Coordinates of C-alpha atoms in Angstrom, one line a residue:
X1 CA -256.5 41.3 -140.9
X2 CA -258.5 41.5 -144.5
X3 CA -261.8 41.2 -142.6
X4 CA -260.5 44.3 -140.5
X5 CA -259.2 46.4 -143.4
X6 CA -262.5 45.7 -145.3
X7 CA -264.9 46.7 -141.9
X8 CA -262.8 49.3 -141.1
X9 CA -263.0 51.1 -145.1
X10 CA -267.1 50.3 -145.1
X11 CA -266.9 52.5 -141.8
X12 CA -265.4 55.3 -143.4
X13 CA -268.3 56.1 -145.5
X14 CA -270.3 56.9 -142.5
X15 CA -267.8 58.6 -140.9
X16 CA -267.3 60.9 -143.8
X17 CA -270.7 61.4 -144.7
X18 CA -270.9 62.6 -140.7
X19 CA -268.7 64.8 -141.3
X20 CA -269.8 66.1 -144.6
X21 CA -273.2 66.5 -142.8
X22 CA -272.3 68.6 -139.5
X23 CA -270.5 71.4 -141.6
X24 CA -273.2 71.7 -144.0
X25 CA -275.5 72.2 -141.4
X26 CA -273.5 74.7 -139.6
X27 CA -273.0 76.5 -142.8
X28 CA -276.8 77.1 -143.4
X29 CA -276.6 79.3 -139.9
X30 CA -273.4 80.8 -140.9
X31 CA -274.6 84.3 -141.7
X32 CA -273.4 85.5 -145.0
X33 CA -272.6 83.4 -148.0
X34 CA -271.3 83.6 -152.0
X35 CA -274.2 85.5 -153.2
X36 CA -273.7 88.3 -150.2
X37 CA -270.2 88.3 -150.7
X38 CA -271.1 89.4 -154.3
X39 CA -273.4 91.8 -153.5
X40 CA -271.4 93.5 -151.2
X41 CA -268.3 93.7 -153.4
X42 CA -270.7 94.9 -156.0
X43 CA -272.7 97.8 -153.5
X44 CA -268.8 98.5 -152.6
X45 CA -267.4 99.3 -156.1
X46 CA -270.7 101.6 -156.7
X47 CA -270.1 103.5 -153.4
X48 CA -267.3 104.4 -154.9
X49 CA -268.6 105.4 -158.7
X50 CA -271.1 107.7 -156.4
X51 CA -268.0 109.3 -154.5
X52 CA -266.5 110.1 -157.7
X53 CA -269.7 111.4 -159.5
X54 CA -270.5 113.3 -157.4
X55 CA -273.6 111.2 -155.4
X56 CA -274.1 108.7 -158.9
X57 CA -275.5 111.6 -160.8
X58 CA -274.8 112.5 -164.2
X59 CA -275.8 114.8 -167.0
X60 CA -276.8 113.6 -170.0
X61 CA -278.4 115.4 -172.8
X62 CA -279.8 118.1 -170.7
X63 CA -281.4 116.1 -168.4
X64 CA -279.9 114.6 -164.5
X65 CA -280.3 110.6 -164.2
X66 CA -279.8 108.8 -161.6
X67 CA -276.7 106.1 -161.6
X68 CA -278.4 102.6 -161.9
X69 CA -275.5 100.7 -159.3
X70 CA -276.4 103.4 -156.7
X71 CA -280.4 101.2 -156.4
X72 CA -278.9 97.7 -155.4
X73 CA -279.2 95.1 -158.1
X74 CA -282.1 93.8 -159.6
X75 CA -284.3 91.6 -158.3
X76 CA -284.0 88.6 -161.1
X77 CA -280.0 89.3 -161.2
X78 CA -279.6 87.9 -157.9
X79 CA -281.8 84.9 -158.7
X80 CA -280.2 84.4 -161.5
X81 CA -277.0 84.5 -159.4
X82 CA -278.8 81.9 -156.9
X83 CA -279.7 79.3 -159.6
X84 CA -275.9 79.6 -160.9
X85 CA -274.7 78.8 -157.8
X86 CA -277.3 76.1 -157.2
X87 CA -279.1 77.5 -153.8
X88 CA -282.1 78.2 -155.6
X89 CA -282.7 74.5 -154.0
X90 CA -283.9 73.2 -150.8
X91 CA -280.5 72.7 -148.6
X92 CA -281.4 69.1 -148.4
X93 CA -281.2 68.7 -152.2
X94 CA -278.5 70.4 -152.3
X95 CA -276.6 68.4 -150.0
X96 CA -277.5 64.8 -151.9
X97 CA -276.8 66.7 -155.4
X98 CA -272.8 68.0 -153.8
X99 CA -272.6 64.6 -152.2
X100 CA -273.1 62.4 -155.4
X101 CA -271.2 64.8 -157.5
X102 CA -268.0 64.3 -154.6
X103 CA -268.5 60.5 -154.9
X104 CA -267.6 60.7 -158.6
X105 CA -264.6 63.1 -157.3
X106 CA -266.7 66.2 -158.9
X107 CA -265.8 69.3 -157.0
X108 CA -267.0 71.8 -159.3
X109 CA -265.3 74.9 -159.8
X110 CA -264.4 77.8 -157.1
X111 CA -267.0 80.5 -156.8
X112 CA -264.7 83.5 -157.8
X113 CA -261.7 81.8 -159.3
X114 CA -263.1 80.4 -162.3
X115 CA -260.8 77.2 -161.8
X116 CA -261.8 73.4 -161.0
X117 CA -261.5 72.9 -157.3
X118 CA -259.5 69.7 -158.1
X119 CA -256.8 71.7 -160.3
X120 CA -256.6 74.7 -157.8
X121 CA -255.9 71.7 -154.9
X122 CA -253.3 70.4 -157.2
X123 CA -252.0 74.0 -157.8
X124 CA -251.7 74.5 -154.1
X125 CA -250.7 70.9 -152.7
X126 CA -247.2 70.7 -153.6
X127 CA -246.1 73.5 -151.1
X128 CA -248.7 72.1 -148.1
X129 CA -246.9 68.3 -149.0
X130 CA -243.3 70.0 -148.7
X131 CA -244.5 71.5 -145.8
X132 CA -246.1 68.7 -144.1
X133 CA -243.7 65.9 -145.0
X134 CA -240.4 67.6 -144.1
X135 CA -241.6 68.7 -140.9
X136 CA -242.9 65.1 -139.7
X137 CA -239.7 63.3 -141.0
X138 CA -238.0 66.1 -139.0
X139 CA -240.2 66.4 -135.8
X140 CA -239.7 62.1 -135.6
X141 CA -236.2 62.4 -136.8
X142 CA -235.4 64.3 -133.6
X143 CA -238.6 63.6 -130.9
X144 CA -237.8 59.5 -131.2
X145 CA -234.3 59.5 -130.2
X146 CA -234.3 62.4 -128.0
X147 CA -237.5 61.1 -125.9
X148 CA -235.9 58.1 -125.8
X149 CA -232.5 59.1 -123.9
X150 CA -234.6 61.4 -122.0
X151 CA -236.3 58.6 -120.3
X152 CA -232.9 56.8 -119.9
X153 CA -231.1 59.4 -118.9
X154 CA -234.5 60.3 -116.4
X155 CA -233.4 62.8 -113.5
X156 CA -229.6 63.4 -115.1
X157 CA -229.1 66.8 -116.0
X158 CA -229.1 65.8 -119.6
X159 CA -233.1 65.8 -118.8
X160 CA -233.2 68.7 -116.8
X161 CA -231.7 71.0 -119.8
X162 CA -232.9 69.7 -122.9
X163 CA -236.6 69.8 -120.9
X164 CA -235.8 73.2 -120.3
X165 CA -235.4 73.9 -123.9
X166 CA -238.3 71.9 -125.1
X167 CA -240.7 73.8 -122.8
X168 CA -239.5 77.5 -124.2
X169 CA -239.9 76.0 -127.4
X170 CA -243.3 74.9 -127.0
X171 CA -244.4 78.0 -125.3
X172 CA -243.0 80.2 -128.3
X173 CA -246.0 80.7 -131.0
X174 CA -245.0 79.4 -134.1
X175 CA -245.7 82.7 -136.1
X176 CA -243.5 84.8 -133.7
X177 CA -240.7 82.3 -134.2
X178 CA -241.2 82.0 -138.1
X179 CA -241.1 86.0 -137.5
X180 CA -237.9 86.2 -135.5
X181 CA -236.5 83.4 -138.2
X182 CA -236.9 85.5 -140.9
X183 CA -235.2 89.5 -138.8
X184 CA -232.0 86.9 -138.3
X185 CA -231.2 85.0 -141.3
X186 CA -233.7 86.3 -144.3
X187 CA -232.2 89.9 -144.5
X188 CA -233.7 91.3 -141.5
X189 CA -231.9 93.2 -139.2
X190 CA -228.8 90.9 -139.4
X191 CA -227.8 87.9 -141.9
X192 CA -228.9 87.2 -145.0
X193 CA -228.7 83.9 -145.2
X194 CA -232.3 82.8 -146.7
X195 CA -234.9 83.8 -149.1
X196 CA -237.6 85.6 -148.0
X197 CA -240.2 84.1 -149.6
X198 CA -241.5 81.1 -151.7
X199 CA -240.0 77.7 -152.2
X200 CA -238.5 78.2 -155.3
X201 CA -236.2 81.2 -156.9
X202 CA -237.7 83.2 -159.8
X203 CA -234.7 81.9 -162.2
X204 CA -235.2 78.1 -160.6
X205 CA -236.5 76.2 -164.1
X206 CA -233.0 77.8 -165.7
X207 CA -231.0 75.9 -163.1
X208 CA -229.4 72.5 -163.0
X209 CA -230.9 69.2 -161.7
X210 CA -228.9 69.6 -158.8
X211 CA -229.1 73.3 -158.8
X212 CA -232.9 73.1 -158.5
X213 CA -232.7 70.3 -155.6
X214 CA -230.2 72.8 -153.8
X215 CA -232.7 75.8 -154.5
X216 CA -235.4 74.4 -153.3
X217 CA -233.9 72.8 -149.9
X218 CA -232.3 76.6 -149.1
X219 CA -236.1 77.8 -149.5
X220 CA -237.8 75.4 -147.4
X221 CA -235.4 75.6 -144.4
X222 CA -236.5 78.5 -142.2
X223 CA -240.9 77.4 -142.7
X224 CA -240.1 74.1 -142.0
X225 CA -238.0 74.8 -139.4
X226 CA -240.3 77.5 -137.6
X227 CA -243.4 74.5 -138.6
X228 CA -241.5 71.4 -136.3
X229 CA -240.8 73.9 -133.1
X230 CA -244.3 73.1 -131.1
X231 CA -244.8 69.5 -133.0
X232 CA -240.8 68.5 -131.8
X233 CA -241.5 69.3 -128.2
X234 CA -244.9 67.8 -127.7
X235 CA -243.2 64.6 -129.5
X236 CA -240.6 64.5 -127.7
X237 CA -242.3 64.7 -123.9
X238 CA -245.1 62.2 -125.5
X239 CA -242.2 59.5 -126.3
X240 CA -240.3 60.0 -123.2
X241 CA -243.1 59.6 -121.1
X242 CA -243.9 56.4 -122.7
X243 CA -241.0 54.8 -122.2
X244 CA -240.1 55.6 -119.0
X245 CA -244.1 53.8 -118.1
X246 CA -243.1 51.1 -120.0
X247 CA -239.3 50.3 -117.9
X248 CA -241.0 50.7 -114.7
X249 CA -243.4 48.0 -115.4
X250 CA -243.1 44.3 -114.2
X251 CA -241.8 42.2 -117.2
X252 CA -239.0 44.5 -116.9
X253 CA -237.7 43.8 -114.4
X254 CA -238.6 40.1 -114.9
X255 CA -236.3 40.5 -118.1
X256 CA -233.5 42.1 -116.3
X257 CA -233.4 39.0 -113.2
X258 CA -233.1 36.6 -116.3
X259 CA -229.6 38.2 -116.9
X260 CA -230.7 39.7 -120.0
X261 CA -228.4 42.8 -121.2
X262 CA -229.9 46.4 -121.1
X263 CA -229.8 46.6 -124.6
X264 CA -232.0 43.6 -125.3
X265 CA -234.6 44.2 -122.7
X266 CA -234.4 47.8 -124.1
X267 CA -234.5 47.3 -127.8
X268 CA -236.4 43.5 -127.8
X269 CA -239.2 44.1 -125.3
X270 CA -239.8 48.5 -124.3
X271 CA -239.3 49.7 -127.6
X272 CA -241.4 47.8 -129.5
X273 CA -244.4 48.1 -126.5
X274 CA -243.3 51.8 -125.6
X275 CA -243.6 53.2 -129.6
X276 CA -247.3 52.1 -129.7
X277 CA -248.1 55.1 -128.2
X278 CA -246.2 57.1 -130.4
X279 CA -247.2 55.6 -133.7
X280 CA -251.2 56.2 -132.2
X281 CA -250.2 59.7 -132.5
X282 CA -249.2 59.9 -135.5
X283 CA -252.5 60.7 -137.6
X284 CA -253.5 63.9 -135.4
X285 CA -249.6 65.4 -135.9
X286 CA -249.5 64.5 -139.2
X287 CA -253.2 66.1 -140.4
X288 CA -252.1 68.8 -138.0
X289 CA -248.9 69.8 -139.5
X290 CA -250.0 69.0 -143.0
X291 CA -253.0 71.0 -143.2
X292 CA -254.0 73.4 -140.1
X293 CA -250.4 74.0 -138.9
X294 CA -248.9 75.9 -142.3
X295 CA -251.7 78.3 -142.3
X296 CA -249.6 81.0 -140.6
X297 CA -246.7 79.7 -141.6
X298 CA -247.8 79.9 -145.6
X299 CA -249.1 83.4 -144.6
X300 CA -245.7 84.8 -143.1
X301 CA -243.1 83.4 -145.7
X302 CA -245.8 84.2 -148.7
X303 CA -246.1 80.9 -149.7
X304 CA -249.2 79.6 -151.6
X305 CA -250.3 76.2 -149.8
X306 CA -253.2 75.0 -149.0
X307 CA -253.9 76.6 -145.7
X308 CA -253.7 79.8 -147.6
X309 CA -256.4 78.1 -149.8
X310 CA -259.0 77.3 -147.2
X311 CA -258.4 80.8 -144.9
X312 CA -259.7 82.3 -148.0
X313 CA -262.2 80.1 -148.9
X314 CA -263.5 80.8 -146.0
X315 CA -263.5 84.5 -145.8
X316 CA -265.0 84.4 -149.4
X317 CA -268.0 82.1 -148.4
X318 CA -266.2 80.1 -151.6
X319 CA -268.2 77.3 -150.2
X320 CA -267.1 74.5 -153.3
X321 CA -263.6 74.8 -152.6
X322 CA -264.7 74.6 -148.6
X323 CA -266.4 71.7 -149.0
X324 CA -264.0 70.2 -152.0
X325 CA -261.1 70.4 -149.8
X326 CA -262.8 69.2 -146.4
X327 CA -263.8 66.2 -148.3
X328 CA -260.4 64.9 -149.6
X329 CA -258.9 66.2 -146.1
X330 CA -261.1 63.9 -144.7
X331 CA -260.9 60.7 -146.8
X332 CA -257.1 61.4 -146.4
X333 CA -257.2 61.4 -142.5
X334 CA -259.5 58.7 -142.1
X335 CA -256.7 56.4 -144.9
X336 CA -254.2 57.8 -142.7
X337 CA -256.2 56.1 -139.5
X338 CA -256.2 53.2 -141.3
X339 CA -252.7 53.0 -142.2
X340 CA -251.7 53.6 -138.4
X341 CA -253.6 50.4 -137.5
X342 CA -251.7 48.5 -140.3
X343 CA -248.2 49.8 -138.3
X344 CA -249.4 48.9 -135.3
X345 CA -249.1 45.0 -136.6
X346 CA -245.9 45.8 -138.3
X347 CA -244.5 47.1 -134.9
X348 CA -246.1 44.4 -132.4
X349 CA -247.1 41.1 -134.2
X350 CA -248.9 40.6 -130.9
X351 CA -252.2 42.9 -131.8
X352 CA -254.5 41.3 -134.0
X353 CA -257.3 43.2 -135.0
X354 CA -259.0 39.9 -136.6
X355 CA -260.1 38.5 -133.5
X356 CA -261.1 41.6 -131.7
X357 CA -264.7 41.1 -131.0
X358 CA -266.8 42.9 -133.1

């Protein structure tokens, strides 16, 4: 298993240097970018100035003169803003000079925020890992068990109802439930049994140990509730599905002829093959909750996570805290990968990776 672990982390530098690579290139066709974005807010503001005097001209001492922000900006001010930003470079230099600076975990500092990438990530990740966690403890929570007497229970009306359920659920959009969460029980047009917004109240460092734990969990309820709707169903349909393959196959009824009880041909030989495919599927839900999932969530109860972050880094063309954040996404996904294979052993002692040919 060592020799697997060690192969499978030297593989992850290609892997993310791939990655790094593909969305640097597509950027460079991307039309647009930080020093545009600038431009544009700048040309914007001056628009204005020349609405308000009266075409950007002014009297002075007798004479008219021309407003100056009403001729574009200077020629050597937006080179100056291009070596600043560093694309006064060829794009391949660039990329080596970004890529050794992220190998030392050097992300720079956001375009327009004036803030270190790596302290605006921590700024945001709290309310993306609250997110994220309680919604896969509670989409596994439910999904496990409930697939699971699904496929016992396969055909009973027990199936035919909660299957009902879990296909409206999945077919509802997760903003227009996080919507119709918040017009029932955040003060809409009926209780007020929620906040509204954020994760924490505004007198929450005055409160109790306890008081702060409670705060916090009556915040969280309704996002993480309207994040689990789509990620409980499609759980729950992928473990039932698995299991029921699994207790039509041939060892069990080998098992059952053998006089073993349902239990232990149940619990000592499907489970443990049947939750393979379940724990395989684990990565994708979890990058997919953690990070692209909360984006419309963050958006609709005004919290400030980190699919907030990115939606706006990319709209600015904030392209250090786009490439900051798609670098520790990825070296987190690709651990997380990692860490799947390492369950896979815990759960079935049967797989070893070690003498996989290579």
């Amino acid at each position: 298993m060592g020799a697997y672990l060690i192969r499978r982390i030297l593989l992850m530098i290609p892997t993310l240097l791939g990655i790094m690579i593909v969305n640097f290139t597509l950027v460079q066709f991307v039309p647009g970018g930080p020093i545009e974005h600038i431009i544009s807010q700048i040309e914007e503001s001056s628009s204005a100035t020349d609405r308000i005097t009266g075409g950007g001209q002014e009297v002075a001492q007798g004479s008219q003169s021309a407003y100056q922000g009403s001729k574009g900006l200077p020629e050597d001010y937006i080179k100056k803003l291009e070596k600043e930003f560093g694309f006064d470079k060829p794009p391949l230099q660039q990329f080596f000079i970004m890529m050794w600076k992220y190998l030392r975990f050097d992300f720079g500092e956001s375009y327009f925020r004036s803030i270190k990438v790596t302290d605006l990530v921590l700024e945001k990740l709290p309310v993306s890992i609250s997110l994220g966690l309680w919604t896969t403890l509670l989409a596994y929570l439910i999904s496990i068990p409930l697939g699971i007497r699904k496929a016992v229970k396969d055909g009973s009306s027990f199936d035919t109802w909660t299957s009902g359920i879990i296909i409206v659920a999945y077919a509802i959009p997760g903003f227009l439930f996080a919507i119709l969460l918040l017009v029932l029980f955040a003060g809409g047009s009926y209780l007020k049994w929620f906040p509204l917004r954020g994760l924490t109240s505004d007198r929450f460092d005055e409160l109790s140990l306890l008081g702060q734990i409670g705060d916090y969990l009556w915040h969280v309820v309704l996002p993480v509730t309207a994040n689990t709707i789509a990620a409980f169903a499609t759980l729950t349909l992928l473990t039932k599905n698995s299991f029921l393959d699994e207790i039509k196959k041939q060892y069990v009824m080998t098992a059952r002829a053998k006089g073993l009880t349902e239990a232990r041909v149940f619990y000592g030989h499907v489970f443990r093959n049947a939750m393979l495919i379940v724990i395989a599927g684990f990565p994708a839900a979890f990058i997919g909750i953690f990070f692209t999932g909360s984006l419309i969530i963050e958006l609709v109860f005004s919290l400030d996570g980190m699919g907030r972050l990115g939606f706006e880094a990319a709209v600015n063309r904030d392209y250090a805290v786009m490439f900051g954040t798609l670098y520790v996404f990825g070296l987190i996904g690709l651990f997380v990968g990692l860490l799947t294979d390492i369950t896979y052993v815990w759960v079935d002692p049967r797989i070893d990776f070690e003498s996989r040919e290579t």
